[in-house]
């Protein structure tokens, strides 16, 4: 009902506003999956970045070892639900992204969490060292990886969505302008 109301007013909207609402009315295009609630402080950075680009997404805790059936069900049905990119974040023996990738041909981006024991090196190696045949594109450990996973997801989606491509260009311009304007005192 609310969606219908919004549509009825779309005649007054600019083209870019209409494109924006076309994006936000869709089902989740990106799924941000993490192994534990304890990963959320880091992975909220991925969610915030996707929100910044207006990308509809969902964030869920699914563990490859504590809820293996859920991990398998989620990944094997993601494509039919309209998800186009999966981000899988885990720490320690971080097999989550690999397990998700085993059950789908959607692109899976892995984010290794900083761990207490080995500072994330364990998570990095467990995520990045996929044997040939089941790819996981692995980003940096922790927050930079969370942000970059979201930006990578946007870049994938932008291949078929010109408005997202424009937003990515604008993002880079703003980022560069900040560097150029930096004055050290
Ligand atoms: C992994 O184990 C999670 O992704 C998390 O990074 C790590 C620790 O989980 P908790 O013991 O904090 O739930 O499965």
CSV table of C-alpha atoms and ligand atoms in Angstrom, one decimal:
chain,number,residue,atom,x,y,z
A,1,UNK,CA,0.0,0.0,0.0
A,2,UNK,CA,2.7,2.4,1.0
A,3,UNK,CA,4.7,1.5,-2.1
A,4,UNK,CA,1.6,2.2,-4.3
A,5,UNK,CA,1.2,5.7,-2.7
A,6,UNK,CA,4.9,6.5,-3.4
A,7,UNK,CA,4.5,5.4,-7.0
A,8,UNK,CA,1.4,7.6,-7.5
A,9,UNK,CA,3.5,10.6,-6.7
A,10,UNK,CA,6.4,9.7,-9.0
A,11,UNK,CA,5.2,12.1,-11.7
A,12,UNK,CA,6.6,14.9,-9.7
A,13,UNK,CA,10.0,13.2,-9.2
A,14,UNK,CA,13.2,13.9,-11.2
A,15,UNK,CA,14.6,11.1,-13.4
A,16,UNK,CA,17.3,10.4,-10.9
A,17,UNK,CA,14.8,10.2,-8.0
A,18,UNK,CA,12.8,7.7,-10.0
A,19,UNK,CA,15.9,5.6,-10.6
A,20,UNK,CA,16.8,5.8,-6.9
A,21,UNK,CA,13.3,4.5,-5.9
A,22,UNK,CA,13.5,1.8,-8.6
A,23,UNK,CA,16.7,0.6,-6.8
A,24,UNK,CA,15.3,0.9,-3.3
A,25,UNK,CA,12.0,-0.9,-4.1
A,26,UNK,CA,13.9,-4.0,-5.2
A,27,UNK,CA,14.5,-7.0,-3.1
A,28,UNK,CA,18.0,-7.4,-1.5
A,29,UNK,CA,20.6,-7.3,-4.3
A,30,UNK,CA,23.4,-7.9,-1.8
A,31,UNK,CA,23.4,-10.3,1.2
A,32,UNK,CA,25.9,-9.4,4.0
A,33,UNK,CA,26.4,-12.7,5.9
A,34,UNK,CA,28.6,-13.0,9.0
A,35,UNK,CA,29.5,-15.9,11.2
A,36,UNK,CA,28.6,-14.3,14.5
A,37,UNK,CA,27.0,-11.3,16.1
A,38,UNK,CA,30.5,-10.4,17.2
A,39,UNK,CA,31.4,-9.6,13.6
A,40,UNK,CA,28.7,-6.9,13.3
A,41,UNK,CA,30.7,-4.0,14.6
A,42,UNK,CA,33.0,-4.5,11.6
A,43,UNK,CA,30.4,-5.6,9.1
A,44,UNK,CA,28.1,-2.6,9.8
A,45,UNK,CA,30.7,-0.7,7.7
A,46,UNK,CA,29.7,-2.8,4.7
A,47,UNK,CA,26.0,-2.2,5.3
A,48,UNK,CA,26.6,1.6,5.8
A,49,UNK,CA,28.5,1.7,2.5
A,50,UNK,CA,25.8,-0.1,0.6
A,51,UNK,CA,23.2,2.2,2.1
A,52,UNK,CA,25.3,5.2,1.0
A,53,UNK,CA,24.9,3.9,-2.6
A,54,UNK,CA,21.2,3.2,-2.2
A,55,UNK,CA,21.7,-0.6,-2.7
A,56,UNK,CA,19.0,-2.7,-1.1
A,57,UNK,CA,20.7,-5.4,1.0
A,58,UNK,CA,20.2,-7.7,4.0
A,59,UNK,CA,22.5,-8.5,6.9
A,60,UNK,CA,22.3,-11.8,8.6
A,61,UNK,CA,24.2,-14.0,11.1
A,62,UNK,CA,24.7,-17.5,9.6
A,63,UNK,CA,27.5,-19.7,10.8
A,64,UNK,CA,29.1,-22.3,8.6
A,65,UNK,CA,29.8,-24.6,11.6
A,66,UNK,CA,27.1,-23.6,14.1
A,67,UNK,CA,24.3,-23.6,11.6
A,68,UNK,CA,25.6,-25.5,8.6
A,69,UNK,CA,22.1,-26.4,7.2
A,70,UNK,CA,21.1,-22.7,7.3
A,71,UNK,CA,24.3,-21.7,5.5
A,72,UNK,CA,23.6,-24.2,2.7
A,73,UNK,CA,19.9,-23.3,2.4
A,74,UNK,CA,20.6,-19.6,2.3
A,75,UNK,CA,23.3,-19.8,-0.4
A,76,UNK,CA,21.5,-22.3,-2.6
A,77,UNK,CA,18.3,-20.2,-2.7
A,78,UNK,CA,19.9,-16.7,-2.8
A,79,UNK,CA,19.9,-16.5,-6.6
A,80,UNK,CA,16.2,-17.3,-7.0
A,81,UNK,CA,15.4,-14.7,-4.4
A,82,UNK,CA,17.1,-12.0,-6.5
A,83,UNK,CA,20.4,-11.7,-4.6
A,84,UNK,CA,23.2,-10.9,-7.0
A,85,UNK,CA,26.2,-10.7,-4.7
A,86,UNK,CA,27.0,-12.3,-1.4
A,87,UNK,CA,29.5,-11.0,1.2
A,88,UNK,CA,30.7,-13.6,3.6
A,89,UNK,CA,32.5,-12.4,6.7
A,90,UNK,CA,34.0,-14.7,9.4
A,91,UNK,CA,36.9,-15.0,11.8
A,92,UNK,CA,39.3,-17.7,12.9
A,93,UNK,CA,38.8,-20.9,10.9
A,94,UNK,CA,36.8,-18.7,8.6
A,95,UNK,CA,35.2,-21.1,6.1
A,96,UNK,CA,31.9,-19.3,5.8
A,97,UNK,CA,32.6,-17.5,2.5
A,98,UNK,CA,33.9,-20.8,1.0
A,99,UNK,CA,30.9,-22.7,2.2
A,100,UNK,CA,28.5,-20.1,0.8
A,101,UNK,CA,30.4,-20.1,-2.5
A,102,UNK,CA,30.1,-23.9,-2.6
A,103,UNK,CA,26.3,-23.6,-2.8
A,104,UNK,CA,25.9,-20.8,-5.3
A,105,UNK,CA,27.4,-19.5,-8.5
A,106,UNK,CA,26.8,-15.9,-7.4
A,107,UNK,CA,29.9,-13.9,-6.8
A,108,UNK,CA,31.0,-14.3,-3.1
A,109,UNK,CA,33.2,-11.7,-1.5
A,110,UNK,CA,35.0,-12.8,1.6
A,111,UNK,CA,35.9,-10.5,4.5
A,112,UNK,CA,38.3,-12.0,7.1
A,113,UNK,CA,37.6,-10.7,10.6
A,114,UNK,CA,40.3,-9.6,13.0
A,115,UNK,CA,40.7,-12.5,15.5
A,116,UNK,CA,42.0,-12.5,19.0
A,117,UNK,CA,44.5,-15.3,18.6
A,118,UNK,CA,46.2,-14.4,15.4
A,119,UNK,CA,45.0,-10.9,14.7
A,120,UNK,CA,43.1,-12.0,11.6
A,121,UNK,CA,45.9,-13.9,9.8
A,122,UNK,CA,44.0,-17.1,10.4
A,123,UNK,CA,40.8,-15.6,9.1
A,124,UNK,CA,42.6,-14.2,6.0
A,125,UNK,CA,44.3,-17.5,5.1
A,126,UNK,CA,41.1,-19.6,5.7
A,127,UNK,CA,39.1,-17.2,3.5
A,128,UNK,CA,41.6,-16.6,0.7
A,129,UNK,CA,43.1,-20.0,0.2
A,130,UNK,CA,40.2,-21.6,-1.7
A,131,UNK,CA,41.2,-24.6,-3.8
A,132,UNK,CA,40.6,-24.1,-7.5
A,133,UNK,CA,37.0,-24.4,-8.7
A,134,UNK,CA,35.1,-22.5,-6.1
A,135,UNK,CA,36.2,-18.9,-6.1
A,136,UNK,CA,36.0,-16.4,-3.1
A,137,UNK,CA,37.2,-12.9,-3.9
A,138,UNK,CA,38.9,-12.0,-0.6
A,139,UNK,CA,39.2,-8.4,0.7
A,140,UNK,CA,41.4,-7.0,3.5
A,141,UNK,CA,41.1,-8.0,7.2
A,142,UNK,CA,38.6,-6.0,9.2
A,143,UNK,CA,37.0,-2.6,8.5
A,144,UNK,CA,38.8,-1.8,5.2
A,145,UNK,CA,37.7,-5.2,3.9
A,146,UNK,CA,34.1,-4.6,4.9
A,147,UNK,CA,34.0,-1.2,3.2
A,148,UNK,CA,35.8,-2.6,0.1
A,149,UNK,CA,33.6,-5.6,-0.1
A,150,UNK,CA,30.6,-3.2,-0.3
A,151,UNK,CA,32.3,-1.1,-2.9
A,152,UNK,CA,33.2,-4.2,-4.9
A,153,UNK,CA,29.6,-5.3,-4.7
A,154,UNK,CA,28.5,-1.9,-6.0
A,155,UNK,CA,31.0,-2.2,-8.9
A,156,UNK,CA,29.6,-5.6,-9.9
A,157,UNK,CA,26.0,-4.3,-9.8
A,158,UNK,CA,27.1,-1.2,-11.7
A,159,UNK,CA,27.9,-3.3,-14.7
A,160,UNK,CA,24.2,-3.3,-15.6
A,161,UNK,CA,23.1,-0.2,-13.6
A,162,UNK,CA,24.4,3.1,-15.1
A,163,UNK,CA,23.2,5.1,-12.1
A,164,UNK,CA,25.4,3.1,-9.8
A,165,UNK,CA,28.3,3.5,-12.2
A,166,UNK,CA,27.8,7.3,-11.9
A,167,UNK,CA,27.7,7.1,-8.1
A,168,UNK,CA,30.9,5.2,-8.1
A,169,UNK,CA,32.6,7.8,-10.3
A,170,UNK,CA,31.3,10.6,-7.9
A,171,UNK,CA,32.5,8.6,-4.9
A,172,UNK,CA,36.0,8.5,-6.4
A,173,UNK,CA,35.9,12.2,-7.3
A,174,UNK,CA,35.0,13.2,-3.7
A,175,UNK,CA,37.6,10.9,-2.3
A,176,UNK,CA,40.3,12.4,-4.6
A,177,UNK,CA,39.2,15.9,-3.8
A,178,UNK,CA,39.7,15.3,-0.1
A,179,UNK,CA,43.3,14.1,-0.7
A,180,UNK,CA,44.0,17.1,-3.0
A,181,UNK,CA,42.6,19.5,-0.4
A,182,UNK,CA,44.6,18.1,2.5
A,183,UNK,CA,46.9,20.6,4.1
A,184,UNK,CA,49.4,19.3,6.8
A,185,UNK,CA,49.9,21.8,9.6
B,1,LIG,C1,33.5,-17.1,13.6
B,1,LIG,O1,34.1,-17.2,14.8
B,1,LIG,C2,32.8,-15.8,13.6
B,1,LIG,O2,32.7,-15.3,12.3
B,1,LIG,C3,33.6,-14.9,14.5
B,1,LIG,O3,34.4,-14.0,13.8
B,1,LIG,C4,34.4,-15.9,15.3
B,1,LIG,C5,34.1,-15.8,16.8
B,1,LIG,O4,32.7,-16.0,17.0
B,1,LIG,P1,32.1,-15.8,18.4
B,1,LIG,O5,32.7,-16.9,19.3
B,1,LIG,O6,32.4,-14.4,18.9
B,1,LIG,O7,30.6,-16.0,18.2
B,1,LIG,O8,32.6,-18.1,13.4
